[in-house]
CSV table of C-alpha atoms in Angstrom, one decimal:
chain,number,residue,atom,x,y,z
X,22,UNK,CA,22.9,248.4,-146.8
X,23,UNK,CA,23.1,244.7,-147.4
X,24,UNK,CA,24.4,242.5,-144.6
X,25,UNK,CA,28.1,241.6,-144.1
X,26,UNK,CA,29.8,238.6,-145.7
X,27,UNK,CA,31.4,235.6,-143.9
X,28,UNK,CA,35.1,235.0,-144.0
X,29,UNK,CA,35.9,238.6,-144.9
X,30,UNK,CA,36.6,241.6,-142.8
X,31,UNK,CA,33.6,242.6,-140.6
X,32,UNK,CA,31.7,245.5,-142.0
X,33,UNK,CA,32.1,244.4,-145.6
X,34,UNK,CA,29.0,245.3,-147.5
X,35,UNK,CA,27.6,246.0,-150.9
X,36,UNK,CA,25.7,249.2,-151.6
X,37,UNK,CA,22.1,249.3,-153.0
X,38,UNK,CA,21.9,248.2,-156.6
X,39,UNK,CA,21.7,251.8,-158.1
X,40,UNK,CA,24.8,252.8,-156.3
X,41,UNK,CA,26.6,249.6,-157.2
X,42,UNK,CA,25.7,250.1,-160.9
X,43,UNK,CA,26.9,253.7,-160.8
X,44,UNK,CA,30.3,252.7,-159.3
X,45,UNK,CA,30.7,249.8,-161.7
X,46,UNK,CA,30.0,252.1,-164.7
X,47,UNK,CA,32.5,254.7,-163.4
X,48,UNK,CA,35.2,252.1,-162.8
X,49,UNK,CA,34.6,250.6,-166.2
X,50,UNK,CA,34.8,254.0,-168.0
X,51,UNK,CA,37.9,255.1,-166.2
X,52,UNK,CA,39.6,251.7,-166.7
X,53,UNK,CA,38.7,251.8,-170.4
X,54,UNK,CA,40.1,255.3,-170.7
X,55,UNK,CA,43.4,254.4,-169.0
X,56,UNK,CA,43.7,251.3,-171.1
X,57,UNK,CA,43.2,253.3,-174.3
X,58,UNK,CA,45.4,256.2,-173.4
X,59,UNK,CA,48.1,254.2,-171.5
X,60,UNK,CA,49.5,257.3,-169.7
X,61,UNK,CA,53.1,257.3,-168.5
X,62,UNK,CA,53.7,255.6,-165.1
X,63,UNK,CA,56.8,256.4,-163.0
X,64,UNK,CA,57.6,256.2,-159.3
X,65,UNK,CA,56.5,259.9,-159.0
X,66,UNK,CA,53.1,259.1,-160.5
X,67,UNK,CA,52.5,256.3,-157.9
X,68,UNK,CA,53.8,258.3,-155.0
X,69,UNK,CA,51.4,261.1,-156.0
X,70,UNK,CA,48.6,258.7,-155.3
X,71,UNK,CA,49.4,258.5,-151.6
X,72,UNK,CA,46.8,261.2,-150.7
X,73,UNK,CA,44.2,259.2,-152.6
X,74,UNK,CA,45.0,256.1,-150.7
X,75,UNK,CA,44.3,257.9,-147.5
X,76,UNK,CA,41.2,259.6,-148.9
X,77,UNK,CA,39.3,256.4,-149.3
X,78,UNK,CA,40.0,255.5,-145.6
X,79,UNK,CA,39.0,259.0,-144.5
X,80,UNK,CA,35.7,258.8,-146.4
X,81,UNK,CA,35.0,255.4,-144.8
X,82,UNK,CA,35.5,256.9,-141.4
X,83,UNK,CA,32.7,259.4,-142.2
X,84,UNK,CA,30.6,256.4,-143.1
X,85,UNK,CA,31.4,254.7,-139.9
X,86,UNK,CA,30.5,257.7,-137.7
X,87,UNK,CA,27.4,258.3,-139.8
X,88,UNK,CA,28.4,261.7,-141.0
X,89,UNK,CA,27.5,261.4,-144.6
X,90,UNK,CA,24.2,262.2,-146.3
X,91,UNK,CA,22.1,259.1,-147.0
X,92,UNK,CA,22.5,259.6,-150.8
X,93,UNK,CA,26.3,259.5,-150.5
X,94,UNK,CA,26.8,257.1,-147.7
X,95,UNK,CA,26.6,253.9,-149.8
X,96,UNK,CA,29.6,255.1,-151.9
X,97,UNK,CA,31.7,255.2,-148.8
X,98,UNK,CA,31.0,251.7,-147.5
X,99,UNK,CA,33.8,249.0,-147.5
X,100,UNK,CA,35.0,248.0,-150.1
X,101,UNK,CA,32.9,250.3,-152.3
X,102,UNK,CA,34.7,253.4,-151.1
X,103,UNK,CA,38.0,252.2,-152.7
X,104,UNK,CA,36.4,251.7,-156.1
X,105,UNK,CA,34.7,255.2,-155.7
X,106,UNK,CA,38.0,256.9,-154.9
X,107,UNK,CA,39.9,254.8,-157.4
X,108,UNK,CA,37.6,255.9,-160.2
X,109,UNK,CA,38.0,259.6,-159.1
X,110,UNK,CA,41.8,259.3,-159.1
X,111,UNK,CA,41.8,257.6,-162.4
X,112,UNK,CA,39.6,260.3,-164.0
X,113,UNK,CA,41.9,262.9,-162.6
X,114,UNK,CA,44.9,261.1,-164.0
X,115,UNK,CA,43.2,261.0,-167.5
X,116,UNK,CA,42.2,264.6,-167.4
X,117,UNK,CA,45.7,265.7,-166.3
X,118,UNK,CA,47.4,263.6,-168.9
X,119,UNK,CA,45.2,265.2,-171.6
X,120,UNK,CA,46.0,268.7,-170.5
X,121,UNK,CA,49.5,268.8,-169.2
X,122,UNK,CA,51.1,265.3,-169.3
X,123,UNK,CA,54.4,266.5,-167.6
X,124,UNK,CA,52.5,267.8,-164.6
X,125,UNK,CA,50.4,264.7,-163.9
X,126,UNK,CA,52.2,263.8,-160.6
X,127,UNK,CA,51.7,267.3,-159.2
X,128,UNK,CA,48.1,267.4,-160.3
X,129,UNK,CA,47.4,263.9,-158.7
X,130,UNK,CA,49.0,264.8,-155.4
X,131,UNK,CA,47.4,268.3,-155.2
X,132,UNK,CA,43.9,267.1,-156.1
X,133,UNK,CA,44.1,264.1,-153.7
X,134,UNK,CA,45.3,266.4,-150.9
X,135,UNK,CA,42.7,269.0,-151.6
X,136,UNK,CA,40.0,266.4,-151.2
X,137,UNK,CA,41.6,264.6,-148.2
X,138,UNK,CA,42.0,267.7,-146.1
X,139,UNK,CA,38.3,268.7,-146.0
X,140,UNK,CA,37.1,265.0,-145.6
X,141,UNK,CA,39.5,264.5,-142.6
X,142,UNK,CA,38.4,267.9,-141.2
X,143,UNK,CA,34.8,266.9,-141.5
X,144,UNK,CA,35.5,263.7,-139.6
X,145,UNK,CA,37.3,265.5,-136.9
X,146,UNK,CA,34.5,268.0,-136.7
X,147,UNK,CA,32.2,265.2,-135.4
X,148,UNK,CA,34.2,265.2,-132.2
X,149,UNK,CA,37.8,264.6,-131.2
X,150,UNK,CA,38.8,262.1,-128.5
X,151,UNK,CA,41.9,263.5,-126.7
X,152,UNK,CA,43.0,260.0,-125.7
X,153,UNK,CA,42.5,258.7,-129.2
X,154,UNK,CA,44.2,261.7,-130.8
X,155,UNK,CA,47.2,261.1,-128.5
X,156,UNK,CA,47.5,257.5,-129.6
X,157,UNK,CA,47.1,258.4,-133.2
X,158,UNK,CA,50.1,260.8,-132.9
X,159,UNK,CA,52.0,258.2,-130.9
X,160,UNK,CA,51.4,255.6,-133.6
X,161,UNK,CA,52.9,257.9,-136.3
X,162,UNK,CA,55.8,258.9,-134.1
X,163,UNK,CA,56.7,255.3,-133.3
X,164,UNK,CA,56.3,254.2,-136.9
X,165,UNK,CA,58.8,256.6,-138.3
X,166,UNK,CA,61.9,255.0,-136.8
X,167,UNK,CA,60.6,251.5,-137.2
X,168,UNK,CA,59.9,252.0,-140.9
X,169,UNK,CA,63.2,253.7,-141.4
X,170,UNK,CA,65.0,250.8,-139.7
X,171,UNK,CA,63.1,248.2,-141.7
X,172,UNK,CA,63.8,250.0,-145.0
X,173,UNK,CA,67.5,250.4,-144.1
X,174,UNK,CA,67.8,246.8,-143.1
X,175,UNK,CA,66.0,245.6,-146.3
X,176,UNK,CA,68.3,247.6,-148.6
X,177,UNK,CA,71.4,246.5,-146.7
X,178,UNK,CA,70.5,242.8,-146.8
X,179,UNK,CA,69.0,242.9,-150.3
X,180,UNK,CA,70.6,245.9,-152.1
X,181,UNK,CA,68.6,245.2,-155.2
X,182,UNK,CA,65.4,246.2,-153.4
X,183,UNK,CA,66.6,249.8,-153.5
X,184,UNK,CA,65.5,250.0,-157.2
X,185,UNK,CA,61.9,250.2,-156.0
X,186,UNK,CA,62.8,253.7,-154.6
X,187,UNK,CA,60.2,255.8,-152.9
X,188,UNK,CA,57.3,253.4,-153.8
X,189,UNK,CA,59.1,250.5,-152.0
X,190,UNK,CA,59.8,252.7,-149.0
X,191,UNK,CA,56.1,253.8,-149.0
X,192,UNK,CA,55.0,250.2,-149.0
X,193,UNK,CA,57.2,249.4,-146.0
X,194,UNK,CA,56.1,252.6,-144.2
X,195,UNK,CA,52.4,252.0,-144.9
X,196,UNK,CA,52.4,248.5,-143.5
X,197,UNK,CA,54.6,249.5,-140.6
X,198,UNK,CA,52.0,252.2,-139.7
X,199,UNK,CA,49.2,249.7,-140.1
X,200,UNK,CA,51.0,247.3,-137.8
X,201,UNK,CA,51.8,249.8,-135.1
X,202,UNK,CA,48.4,251.6,-135.2
X,203,UNK,CA,46.5,248.3,-135.1
X,204,UNK,CA,48.6,247.0,-132.2
X,205,UNK,CA,48.1,250.3,-130.3
X,206,UNK,CA,44.4,250.4,-131.1
X,207,UNK,CA,43.8,246.9,-129.7
X,208,UNK,CA,46.1,247.3,-126.7
X,209,UNK,CA,45.5,250.9,-125.6
X,210,UNK,CA,42.1,251.8,-126.9
X,211,UNK,CA,40.2,248.5,-126.9
X,212,UNK,CA,39.5,248.5,-130.6
X,213,UNK,CA,38.8,245.1,-132.3
X,214,UNK,CA,40.4,243.9,-135.5
X,215,UNK,CA,37.9,243.2,-138.4
X,216,UNK,CA,40.1,240.9,-140.6
X,217,UNK,CA,40.1,237.3,-139.5
X,218,UNK,CA,43.8,236.6,-140.1
X,219,UNK,CA,44.9,239.8,-138.4
X,220,UNK,CA,42.6,239.0,-135.5
X,221,UNK,CA,44.1,235.6,-135.1
X,222,UNK,CA,47.6,237.1,-134.8
X,223,UNK,CA,46.5,239.7,-132.3
X,224,UNK,CA,44.7,237.2,-130.2
X,225,UNK,CA,47.3,234.5,-129.9
X,226,UNK,CA,47.6,233.6,-126.2
X,227,UNK,CA,50.9,233.3,-124.3
X,228,UNK,CA,52.8,236.0,-126.1
X,229,UNK,CA,55.1,238.2,-124.1
X,230,UNK,CA,53.9,241.8,-123.9
X,231,UNK,CA,56.0,244.8,-124.8
X,232,UNK,CA,55.4,248.4,-123.8
X,233,UNK,CA,52.8,250.3,-125.8
X,234,UNK,CA,52.3,247.5,-128.4
X,235,UNK,CA,51.3,244.9,-125.9
X,236,UNK,CA,51.0,241.5,-127.6
X,237,UNK,CA,50.4,243.2,-130.9
X,238,UNK,CA,54.1,243.2,-131.7
X,239,UNK,CA,53.8,239.9,-133.5
X,240,UNK,CA,51.2,241.4,-135.9
X,241,UNK,CA,53.6,244.3,-136.5
X,242,UNK,CA,56.5,241.9,-137.1
X,243,UNK,CA,54.5,239.9,-139.6
X,244,UNK,CA,53.5,243.0,-141.4
X,245,UNK,CA,57.1,244.2,-141.7
X,246,UNK,CA,58.4,240.8,-142.9
X,247,UNK,CA,55.7,240.5,-145.5
X,248,UNK,CA,56.0,244.0,-146.8
X,249,UNK,CA,59.8,243.9,-147.0
X,250,UNK,CA,59.6,240.5,-148.7
X,251,UNK,CA,57.1,241.6,-151.3
X,252,UNK,CA,59.1,244.8,-151.9
X,253,UNK,CA,62.2,242.7,-152.5
X,254,UNK,CA,60.4,240.3,-154.8
X,255,UNK,CA,59.0,243.2,-156.8
X,256,UNK,CA,62.5,244.7,-157.4
X,257,UNK,CA,63.1,242.6,-160.5
X,258,UNK,CA,59.6,243.4,-161.8
X,259,UNK,CA,60.2,247.2,-161.3
X,260,UNK,CA,63.6,246.9,-163.0
X,261,UNK,CA,62.3,245.0,-166.1
X,262,UNK,CA,58.8,246.5,-166.4
X,263,UNK,CA,58.9,249.8,-164.4
X,264,UNK,CA,55.3,251.0,-165.3
X,265,UNK,CA,53.6,247.8,-164.2
X,266,UNK,CA,56.0,247.1,-161.4
X,267,UNK,CA,55.5,250.5,-159.8
X,268,UNK,CA,51.7,250.2,-160.2
X,269,UNK,CA,51.5,246.8,-158.5
X,270,UNK,CA,53.9,247.8,-155.8
X,271,UNK,CA,51.8,251.0,-155.3
X,272,UNK,CA,48.8,248.7,-154.8
X,273,UNK,CA,50.7,246.8,-152.1
X,274,UNK,CA,51.5,250.1,-150.5
X,275,UNK,CA,47.8,251.1,-150.5
X,276,UNK,CA,46.9,247.9,-148.6
X,277,UNK,CA,49.0,249.2,-145.7
X,278,UNK,CA,48.6,252.9,-145.9
X,279,UNK,CA,44.9,252.9,-146.4
X,280,UNK,CA,44.0,250.8,-143.3
X,281,UNK,CA,46.7,252.8,-141.3
X,282,UNK,CA,45.1,256.1,-142.3
X,283,UNK,CA,41.7,254.7,-141.3
X,284,UNK,CA,43.1,253.7,-137.9
X,285,UNK,CA,44.6,257.0,-137.1
X,286,UNK,CA,41.5,259.1,-138.0
X,287,UNK,CA,39.1,256.6,-136.4
X,288,UNK,CA,41.2,256.7,-133.2
X,289,UNK,CA,41.0,260.5,-133.2
X,290,UNK,CA,37.3,260.7,-133.5
X,291,UNK,CA,36.1,257.5,-131.7
X,292,UNK,CA,39.0,256.7,-129.3
């Protein structure tokens, strides 16, 4: 692997040239196919991509714990893994649209889940940390009411945001889970944050500490405010151009759900 890059999250690498070329060709082919075919995009299609969002993070955990064959490992580095999984998801979408267009959301969700389960199981098979697994479960349990309250508050204060539906709720939930799990990971398990801006928020001195989250509550608050604000801003986009609006909002959701899934699985195996 090549070395990391400055001013970007720690651990960011590029794979060897042959792997990089293979990923670039796959992404180009799938992007070209989607552009030509222009399959239907609804909120159900984007929600069906949720398992794929978690799959990339689960595969990266295998990379982190060195549980992948050397020939496959470069495809699971960061950020290459997201291009790898994205091309697989796009190819699945194209194949499903060609065979049974009306069943694309089901096919996307089922295929993503069928890959996610064994990848996560393989990661857990490397060894489970009881303490880390506990805090993974606690992160999820704490996030559910927080995300529900954030979504309820957003749609009450800005009713127009409700048009984003399940995709908007997924964006809020994903970023809430990322915020909660990151705060718990740094406070309870001693994990470090790889992203410079996030690390700055988590390391601000003089903040009051709250139970479980410690001083990481500010990071969670910022995540909730930003995710809610972006979801509200995307409401008009979703209303006027649903296909593009849902896709872009789904991308926003993946920026929260992906890191959150990575946190939960990594805590369980390395906590």
